[in-house]
JSON list of C-alpha atoms and ligand atoms in Angstrom, two decimals:
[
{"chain": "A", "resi": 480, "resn": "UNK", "atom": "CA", "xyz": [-20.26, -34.43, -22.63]},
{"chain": "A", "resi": 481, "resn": "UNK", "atom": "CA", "xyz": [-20.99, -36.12, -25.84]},
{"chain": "A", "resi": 482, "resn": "UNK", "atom": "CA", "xyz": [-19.35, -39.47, -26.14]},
{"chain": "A", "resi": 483, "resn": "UNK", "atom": "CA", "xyz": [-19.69, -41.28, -29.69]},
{"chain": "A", "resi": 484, "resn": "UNK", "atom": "CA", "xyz": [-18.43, -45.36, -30.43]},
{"chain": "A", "resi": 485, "resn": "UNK", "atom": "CA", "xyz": [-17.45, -46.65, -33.87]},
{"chain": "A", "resi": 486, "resn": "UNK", "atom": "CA", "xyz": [-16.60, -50.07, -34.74]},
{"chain": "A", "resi": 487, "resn": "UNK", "atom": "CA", "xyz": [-15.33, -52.77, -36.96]},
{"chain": "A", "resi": 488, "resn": "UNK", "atom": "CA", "xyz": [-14.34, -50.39, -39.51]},
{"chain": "A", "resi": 489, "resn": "UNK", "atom": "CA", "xyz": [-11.93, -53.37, -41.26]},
{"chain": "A", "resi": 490, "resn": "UNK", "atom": "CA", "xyz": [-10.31, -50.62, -43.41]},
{"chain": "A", "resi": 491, "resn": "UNK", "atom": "CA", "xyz": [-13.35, -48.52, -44.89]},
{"chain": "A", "resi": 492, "resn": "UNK", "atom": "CA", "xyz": [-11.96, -45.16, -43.59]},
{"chain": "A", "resi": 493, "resn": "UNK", "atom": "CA", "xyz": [-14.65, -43.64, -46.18]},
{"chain": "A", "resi": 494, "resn": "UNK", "atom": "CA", "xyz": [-17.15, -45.10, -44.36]},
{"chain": "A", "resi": 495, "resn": "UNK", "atom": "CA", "xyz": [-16.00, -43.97, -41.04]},
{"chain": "A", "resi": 496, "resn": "UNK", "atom": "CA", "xyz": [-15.26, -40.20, -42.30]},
{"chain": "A", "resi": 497, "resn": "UNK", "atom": "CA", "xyz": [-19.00, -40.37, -43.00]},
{"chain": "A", "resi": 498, "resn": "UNK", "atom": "CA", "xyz": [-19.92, -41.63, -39.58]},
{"chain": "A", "resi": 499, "resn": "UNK", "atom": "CA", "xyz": [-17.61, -39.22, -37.56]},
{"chain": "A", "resi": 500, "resn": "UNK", "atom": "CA", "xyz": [-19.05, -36.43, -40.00]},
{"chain": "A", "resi": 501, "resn": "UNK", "atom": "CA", "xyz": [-22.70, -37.34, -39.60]},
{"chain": "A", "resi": 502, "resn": "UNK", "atom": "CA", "xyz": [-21.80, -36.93, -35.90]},
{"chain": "A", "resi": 503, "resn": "UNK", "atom": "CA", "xyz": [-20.25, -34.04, -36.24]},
{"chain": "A", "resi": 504, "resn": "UNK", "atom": "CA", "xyz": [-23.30, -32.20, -37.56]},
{"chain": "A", "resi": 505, "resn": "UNK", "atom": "CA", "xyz": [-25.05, -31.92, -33.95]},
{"chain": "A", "resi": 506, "resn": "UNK", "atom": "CA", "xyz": [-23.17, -31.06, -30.64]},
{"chain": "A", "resi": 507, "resn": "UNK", "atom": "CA", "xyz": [-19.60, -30.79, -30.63]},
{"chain": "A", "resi": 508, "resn": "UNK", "atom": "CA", "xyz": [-17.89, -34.35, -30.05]},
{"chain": "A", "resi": 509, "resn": "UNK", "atom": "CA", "xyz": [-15.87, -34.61, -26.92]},
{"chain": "A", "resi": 510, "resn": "UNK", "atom": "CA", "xyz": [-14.44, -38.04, -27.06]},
{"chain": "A", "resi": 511, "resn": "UNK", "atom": "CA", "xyz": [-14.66, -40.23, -29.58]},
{"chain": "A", "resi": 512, "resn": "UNK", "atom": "CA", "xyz": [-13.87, -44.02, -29.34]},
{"chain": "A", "resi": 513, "resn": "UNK", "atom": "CA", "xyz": [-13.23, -46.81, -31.32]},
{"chain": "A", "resi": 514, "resn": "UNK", "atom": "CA", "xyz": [-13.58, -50.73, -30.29]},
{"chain": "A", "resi": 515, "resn": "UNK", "atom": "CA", "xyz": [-11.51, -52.29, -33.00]},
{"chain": "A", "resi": 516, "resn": "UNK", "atom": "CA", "xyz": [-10.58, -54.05, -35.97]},
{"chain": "A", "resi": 517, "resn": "UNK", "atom": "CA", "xyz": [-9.47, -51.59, -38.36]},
{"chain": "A", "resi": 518, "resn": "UNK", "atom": "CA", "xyz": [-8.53, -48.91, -35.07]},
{"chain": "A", "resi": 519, "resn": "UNK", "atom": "CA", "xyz": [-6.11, -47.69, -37.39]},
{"chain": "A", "resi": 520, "resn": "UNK", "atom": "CA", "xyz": [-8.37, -45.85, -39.60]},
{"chain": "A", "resi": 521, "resn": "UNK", "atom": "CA", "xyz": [-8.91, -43.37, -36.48]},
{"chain": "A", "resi": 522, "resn": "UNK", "atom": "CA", "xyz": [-5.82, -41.79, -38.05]},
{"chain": "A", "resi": 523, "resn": "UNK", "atom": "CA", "xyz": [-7.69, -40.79, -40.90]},
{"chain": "A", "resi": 524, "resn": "UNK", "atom": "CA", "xyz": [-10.59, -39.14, -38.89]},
{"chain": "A", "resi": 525, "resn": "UNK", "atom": "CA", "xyz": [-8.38, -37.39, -35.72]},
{"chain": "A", "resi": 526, "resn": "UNK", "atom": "CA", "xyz": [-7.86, -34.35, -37.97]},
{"chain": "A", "resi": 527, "resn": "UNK", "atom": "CA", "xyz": [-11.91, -33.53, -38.37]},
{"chain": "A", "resi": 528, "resn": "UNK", "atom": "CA", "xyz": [-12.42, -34.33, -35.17]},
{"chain": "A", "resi": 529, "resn": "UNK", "atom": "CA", "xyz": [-9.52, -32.34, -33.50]},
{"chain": "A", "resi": 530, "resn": "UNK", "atom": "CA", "xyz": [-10.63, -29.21, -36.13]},
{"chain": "A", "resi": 531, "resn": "UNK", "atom": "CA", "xyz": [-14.25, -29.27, -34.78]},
{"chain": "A", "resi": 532, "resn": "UNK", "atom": "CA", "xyz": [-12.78, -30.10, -31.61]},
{"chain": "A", "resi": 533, "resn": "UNK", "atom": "CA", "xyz": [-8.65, -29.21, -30.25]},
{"chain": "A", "resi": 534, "resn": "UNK", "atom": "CA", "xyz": [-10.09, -31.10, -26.86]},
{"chain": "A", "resi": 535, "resn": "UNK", "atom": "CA", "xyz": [-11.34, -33.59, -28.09]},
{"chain": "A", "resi": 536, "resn": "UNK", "atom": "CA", "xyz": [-9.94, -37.08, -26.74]},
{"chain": "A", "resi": 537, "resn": "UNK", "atom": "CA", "xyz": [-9.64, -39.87, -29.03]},
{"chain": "A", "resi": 538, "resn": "UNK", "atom": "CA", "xyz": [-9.36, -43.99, -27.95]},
{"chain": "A", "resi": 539, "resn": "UNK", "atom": "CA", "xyz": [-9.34, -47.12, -29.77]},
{"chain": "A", "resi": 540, "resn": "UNK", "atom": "CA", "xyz": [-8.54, -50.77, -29.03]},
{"chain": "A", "resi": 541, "resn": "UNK", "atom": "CA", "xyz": [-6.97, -53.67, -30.71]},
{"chain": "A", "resi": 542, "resn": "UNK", "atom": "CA", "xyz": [-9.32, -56.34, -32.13]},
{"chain": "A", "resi": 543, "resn": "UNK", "atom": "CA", "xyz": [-8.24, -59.73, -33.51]},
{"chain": "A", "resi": 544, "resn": "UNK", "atom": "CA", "xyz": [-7.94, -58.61, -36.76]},
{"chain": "A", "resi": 545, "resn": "UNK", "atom": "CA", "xyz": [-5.55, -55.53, -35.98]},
{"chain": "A", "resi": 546, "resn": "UNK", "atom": "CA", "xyz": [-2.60, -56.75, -36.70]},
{"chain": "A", "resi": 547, "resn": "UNK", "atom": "CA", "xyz": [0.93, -54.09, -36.29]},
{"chain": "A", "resi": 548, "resn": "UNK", "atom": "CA", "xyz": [-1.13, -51.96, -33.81]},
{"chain": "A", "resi": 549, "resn": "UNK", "atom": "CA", "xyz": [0.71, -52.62, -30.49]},
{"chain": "A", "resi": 550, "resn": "UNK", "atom": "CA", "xyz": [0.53, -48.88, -30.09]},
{"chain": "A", "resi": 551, "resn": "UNK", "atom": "CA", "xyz": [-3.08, -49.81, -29.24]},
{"chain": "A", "resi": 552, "resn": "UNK", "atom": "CA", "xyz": [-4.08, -51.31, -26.24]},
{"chain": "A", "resi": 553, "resn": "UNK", "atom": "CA", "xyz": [-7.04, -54.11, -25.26]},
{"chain": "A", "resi": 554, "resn": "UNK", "atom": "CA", "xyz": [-8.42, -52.13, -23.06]},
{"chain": "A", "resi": 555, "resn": "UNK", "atom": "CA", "xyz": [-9.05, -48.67, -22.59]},
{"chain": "A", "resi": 556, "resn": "UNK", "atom": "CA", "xyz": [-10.84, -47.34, -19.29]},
{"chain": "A", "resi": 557, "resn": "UNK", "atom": "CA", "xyz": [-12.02, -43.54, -19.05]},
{"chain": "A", "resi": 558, "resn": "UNK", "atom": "CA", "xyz": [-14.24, -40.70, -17.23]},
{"chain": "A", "resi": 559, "resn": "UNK", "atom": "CA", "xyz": [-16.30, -38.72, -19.12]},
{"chain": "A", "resi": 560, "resn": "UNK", "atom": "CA", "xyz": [-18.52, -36.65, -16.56]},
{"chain": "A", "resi": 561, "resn": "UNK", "atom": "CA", "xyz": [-18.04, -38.62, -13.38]},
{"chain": "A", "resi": 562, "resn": "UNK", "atom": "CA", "xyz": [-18.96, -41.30, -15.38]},
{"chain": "A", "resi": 563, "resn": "UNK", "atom": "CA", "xyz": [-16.24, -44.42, -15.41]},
{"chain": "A", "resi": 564, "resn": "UNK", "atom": "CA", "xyz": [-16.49, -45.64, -19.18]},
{"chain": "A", "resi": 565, "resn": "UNK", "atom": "CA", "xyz": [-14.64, -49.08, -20.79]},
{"chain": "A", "resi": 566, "resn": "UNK", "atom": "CA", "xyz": [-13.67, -50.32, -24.30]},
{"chain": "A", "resi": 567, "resn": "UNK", "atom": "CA", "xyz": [-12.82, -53.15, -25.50]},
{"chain": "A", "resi": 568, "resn": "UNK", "atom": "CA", "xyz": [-13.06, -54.94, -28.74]},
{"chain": "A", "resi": 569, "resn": "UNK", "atom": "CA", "xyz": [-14.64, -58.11, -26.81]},
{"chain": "A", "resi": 570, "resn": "UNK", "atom": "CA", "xyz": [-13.16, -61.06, -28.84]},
{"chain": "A", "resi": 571, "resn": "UNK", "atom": "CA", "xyz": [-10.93, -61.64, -25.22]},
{"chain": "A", "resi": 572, "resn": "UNK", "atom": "CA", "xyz": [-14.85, -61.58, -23.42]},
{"chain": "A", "resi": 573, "resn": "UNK", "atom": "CA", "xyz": [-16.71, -64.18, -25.83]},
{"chain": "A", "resi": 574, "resn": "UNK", "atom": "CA", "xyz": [-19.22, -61.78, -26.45]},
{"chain": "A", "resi": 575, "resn": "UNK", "atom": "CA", "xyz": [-20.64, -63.70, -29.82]},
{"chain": "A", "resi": 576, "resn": "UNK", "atom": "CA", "xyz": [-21.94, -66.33, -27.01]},
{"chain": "A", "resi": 577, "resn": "UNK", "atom": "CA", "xyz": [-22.84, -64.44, -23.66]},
{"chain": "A", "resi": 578, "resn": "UNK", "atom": "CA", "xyz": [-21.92, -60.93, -22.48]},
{"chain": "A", "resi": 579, "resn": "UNK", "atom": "CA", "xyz": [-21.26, -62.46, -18.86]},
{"chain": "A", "resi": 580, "resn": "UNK", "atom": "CA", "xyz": [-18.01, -62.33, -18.69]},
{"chain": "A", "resi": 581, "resn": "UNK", "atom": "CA", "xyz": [-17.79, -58.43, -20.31]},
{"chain": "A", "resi": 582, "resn": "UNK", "atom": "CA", "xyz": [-20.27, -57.71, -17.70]},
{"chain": "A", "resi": 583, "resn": "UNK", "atom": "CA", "xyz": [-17.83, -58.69, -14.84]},
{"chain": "A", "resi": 584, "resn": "UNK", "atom": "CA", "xyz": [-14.88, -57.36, -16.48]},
{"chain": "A", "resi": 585, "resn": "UNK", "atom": "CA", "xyz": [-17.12, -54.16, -16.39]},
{"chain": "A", "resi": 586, "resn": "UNK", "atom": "CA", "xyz": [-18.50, -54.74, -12.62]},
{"chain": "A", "resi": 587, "resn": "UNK", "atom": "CA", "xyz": [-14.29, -55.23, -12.00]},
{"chain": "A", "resi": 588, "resn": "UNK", "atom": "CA", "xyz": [-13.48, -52.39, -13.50]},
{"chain": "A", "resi": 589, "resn": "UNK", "atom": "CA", "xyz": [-16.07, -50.05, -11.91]},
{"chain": "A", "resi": 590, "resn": "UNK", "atom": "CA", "xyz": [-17.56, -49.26, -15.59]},
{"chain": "A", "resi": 591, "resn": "UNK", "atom": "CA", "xyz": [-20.71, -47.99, -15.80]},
{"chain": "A", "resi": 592, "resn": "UNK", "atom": "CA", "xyz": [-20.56, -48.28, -19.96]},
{"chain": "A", "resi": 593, "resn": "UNK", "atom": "CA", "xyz": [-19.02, -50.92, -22.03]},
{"chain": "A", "resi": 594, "resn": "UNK", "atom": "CA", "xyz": [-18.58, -50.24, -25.73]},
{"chain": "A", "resi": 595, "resn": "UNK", "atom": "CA", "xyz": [-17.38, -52.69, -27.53]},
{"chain": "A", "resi": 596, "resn": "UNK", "atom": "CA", "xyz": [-17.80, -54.63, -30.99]},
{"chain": "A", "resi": 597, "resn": "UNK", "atom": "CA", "xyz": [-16.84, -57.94, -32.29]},
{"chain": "A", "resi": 598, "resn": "UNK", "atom": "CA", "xyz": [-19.99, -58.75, -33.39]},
{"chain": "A", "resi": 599, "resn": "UNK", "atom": "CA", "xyz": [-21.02, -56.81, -36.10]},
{"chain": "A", "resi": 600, "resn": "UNK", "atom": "CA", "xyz": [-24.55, -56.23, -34.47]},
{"chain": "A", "resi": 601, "resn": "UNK", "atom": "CA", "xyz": [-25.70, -53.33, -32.99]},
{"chain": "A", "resi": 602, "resn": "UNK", "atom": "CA", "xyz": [-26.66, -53.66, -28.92]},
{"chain": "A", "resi": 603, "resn": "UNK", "atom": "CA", "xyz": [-27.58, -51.13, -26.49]},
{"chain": "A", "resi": 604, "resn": "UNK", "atom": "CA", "xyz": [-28.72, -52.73, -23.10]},
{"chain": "A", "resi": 605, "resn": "UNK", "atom": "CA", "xyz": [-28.90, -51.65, -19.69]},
{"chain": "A", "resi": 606, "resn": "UNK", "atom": "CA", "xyz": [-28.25, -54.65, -17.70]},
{"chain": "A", "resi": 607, "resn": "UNK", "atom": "CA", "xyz": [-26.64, -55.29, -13.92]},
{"chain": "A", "resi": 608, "resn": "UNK", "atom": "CA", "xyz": [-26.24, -51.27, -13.71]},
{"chain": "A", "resi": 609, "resn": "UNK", "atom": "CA", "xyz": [-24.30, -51.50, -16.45]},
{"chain": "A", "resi": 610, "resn": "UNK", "atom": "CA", "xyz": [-24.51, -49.75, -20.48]},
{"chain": "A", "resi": 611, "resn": "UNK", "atom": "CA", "xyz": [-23.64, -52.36, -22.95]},
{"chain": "A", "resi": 612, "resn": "UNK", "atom": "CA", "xyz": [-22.84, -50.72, -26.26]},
{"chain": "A", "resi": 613, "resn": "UNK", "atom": "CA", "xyz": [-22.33, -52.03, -29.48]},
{"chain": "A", "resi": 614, "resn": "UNK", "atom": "CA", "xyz": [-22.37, -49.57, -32.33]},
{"chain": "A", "resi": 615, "resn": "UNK", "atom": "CA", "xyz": [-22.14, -52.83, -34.87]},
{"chain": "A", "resi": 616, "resn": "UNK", "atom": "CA", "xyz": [-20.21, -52.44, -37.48]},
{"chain": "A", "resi": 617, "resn": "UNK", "atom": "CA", "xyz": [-19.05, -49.06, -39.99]},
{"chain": "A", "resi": 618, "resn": "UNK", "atom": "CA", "xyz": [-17.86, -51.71, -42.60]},
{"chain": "A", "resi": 619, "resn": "UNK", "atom": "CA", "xyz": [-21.58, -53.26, -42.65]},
{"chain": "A", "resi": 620, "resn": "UNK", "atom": "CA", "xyz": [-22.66, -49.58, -44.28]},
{"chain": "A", "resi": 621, "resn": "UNK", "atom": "CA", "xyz": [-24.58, -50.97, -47.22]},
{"chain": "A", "resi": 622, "resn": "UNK", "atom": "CA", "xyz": [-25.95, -53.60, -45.25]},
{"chain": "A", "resi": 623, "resn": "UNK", "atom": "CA", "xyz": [-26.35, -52.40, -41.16]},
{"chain": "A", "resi": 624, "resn": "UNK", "atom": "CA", "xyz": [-28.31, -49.93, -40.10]},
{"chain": "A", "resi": 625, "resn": "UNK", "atom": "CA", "xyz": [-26.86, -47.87, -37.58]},
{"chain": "A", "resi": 626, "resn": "UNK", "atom": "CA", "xyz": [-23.22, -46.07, -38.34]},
{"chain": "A", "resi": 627, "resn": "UNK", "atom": "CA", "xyz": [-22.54, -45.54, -34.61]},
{"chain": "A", "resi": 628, "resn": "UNK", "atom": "CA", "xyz": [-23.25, -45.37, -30.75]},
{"chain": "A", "resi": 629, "resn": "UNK", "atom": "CA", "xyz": [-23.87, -41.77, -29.05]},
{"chain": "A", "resi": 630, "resn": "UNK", "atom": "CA", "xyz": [-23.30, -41.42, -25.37]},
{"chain": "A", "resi": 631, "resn": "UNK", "atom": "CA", "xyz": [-24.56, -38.10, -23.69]},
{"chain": "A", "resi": 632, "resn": "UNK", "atom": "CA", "xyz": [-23.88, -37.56, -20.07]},
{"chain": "A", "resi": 633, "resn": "UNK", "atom": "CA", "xyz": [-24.79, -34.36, -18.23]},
{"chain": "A", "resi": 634, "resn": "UNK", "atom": "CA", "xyz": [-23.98, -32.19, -15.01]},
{"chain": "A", "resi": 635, "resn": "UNK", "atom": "CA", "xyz": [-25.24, -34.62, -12.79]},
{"chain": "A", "resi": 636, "resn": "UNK", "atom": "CA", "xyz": [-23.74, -37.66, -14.05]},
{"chain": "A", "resi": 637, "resn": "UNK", "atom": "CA", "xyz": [-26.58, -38.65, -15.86]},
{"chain": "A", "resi": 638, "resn": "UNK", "atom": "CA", "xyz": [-26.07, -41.27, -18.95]},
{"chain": "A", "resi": 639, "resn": "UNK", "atom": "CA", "xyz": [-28.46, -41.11, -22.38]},
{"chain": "A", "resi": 640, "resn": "UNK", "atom": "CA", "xyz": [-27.20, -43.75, -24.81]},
{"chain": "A", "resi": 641, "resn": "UNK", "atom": "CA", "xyz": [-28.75, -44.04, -28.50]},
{"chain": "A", "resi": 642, "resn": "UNK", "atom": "CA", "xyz": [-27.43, -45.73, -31.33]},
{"chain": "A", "resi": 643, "resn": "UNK", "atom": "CA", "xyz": [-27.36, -43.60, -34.34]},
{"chain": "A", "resi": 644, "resn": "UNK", "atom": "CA", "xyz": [-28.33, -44.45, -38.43]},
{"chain": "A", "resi": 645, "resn": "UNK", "atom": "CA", "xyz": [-26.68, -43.75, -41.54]},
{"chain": "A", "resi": 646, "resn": "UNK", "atom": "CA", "xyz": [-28.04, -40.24, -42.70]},
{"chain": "A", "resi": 647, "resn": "UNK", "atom": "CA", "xyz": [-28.09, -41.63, -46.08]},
{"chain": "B", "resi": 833, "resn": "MN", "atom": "MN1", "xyz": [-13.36, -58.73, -34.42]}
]
């Protein structure tokens, strides 16, 4: 299962075609997620995925700045491989102070991975048996470094995470 996080997108859907696209290039993309602000733009990229992929299964959150998105929820809580998997955007969890209350939400929830955003850093921790992920921001292109989070889980359940650079 190949698992890939976007965030923070604020509108650039250019900039996340070119994420989604750069991911596209290596194994086939079975879920893709975003943590929001700007979870609307996932309109504008469910097409390529769902071409390279008609399985493919797509979730995003509301963030604070997604306004007219009720259609979106807070929270989003999944399986991919065995594997019980969270989003959120984070803004409800403080996370530009601490990451301890995410963490319990996480513990609450069962969730083995967090992705989330908010921030506009990158993060990928392993902490309290738990994957944070922050793929930091897509709208941060010229500036950030990495374009998005890749989650890999095999047969037996196990979970590689990497976060992934701009190809150019
Ligand atoms: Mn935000």
């Amino acid at each position: 299962m190949k698992i890939i996080a976007l965030s923070d997108s604020h509108g650039n859907i250019g900039y996340l075609r070119d994420a989604v696209e750069s991911a596209l290039r290596g194994a086939p993309v079975d879920i893709c997620v975003h943590c929001g602000d700007g979870v609307r733009d996932l309109e504008a990229v469910e097409p390529i995925l769902r071409d390279a992929n008609p399985n493919v299964r797509v979730y995003g959150v509301r963030g604070n700045c997604d306004f007219s998105t009720f259609q979106y929820p807070t929270l989003e809580l999944f399986e991919a491989g065995g594997v019980r998997m969270m989003v959120t955007h984070g803004h409800q969890y403080d996370v530009k102070t601490q990451y301890e209350a995410l963490l319990c939400a996480a513990h609450s929830y069962g969730a083995q991975v967090v992705f989330f955003g908010h921030t506009h850093r990158s993060l990928l921790e392993y902490t309290h048996n738990v994957y944070l992920i922050n793929p930091g921001a897509v709208c941060n292109r010229l500036s950030g470094n990495i374009a998005y989070a890749k989650v890999m889980v095999d047969a037996a359940g196990n979970v590689r995470a990497d976060l992934m650079k701009w190809l150019t």
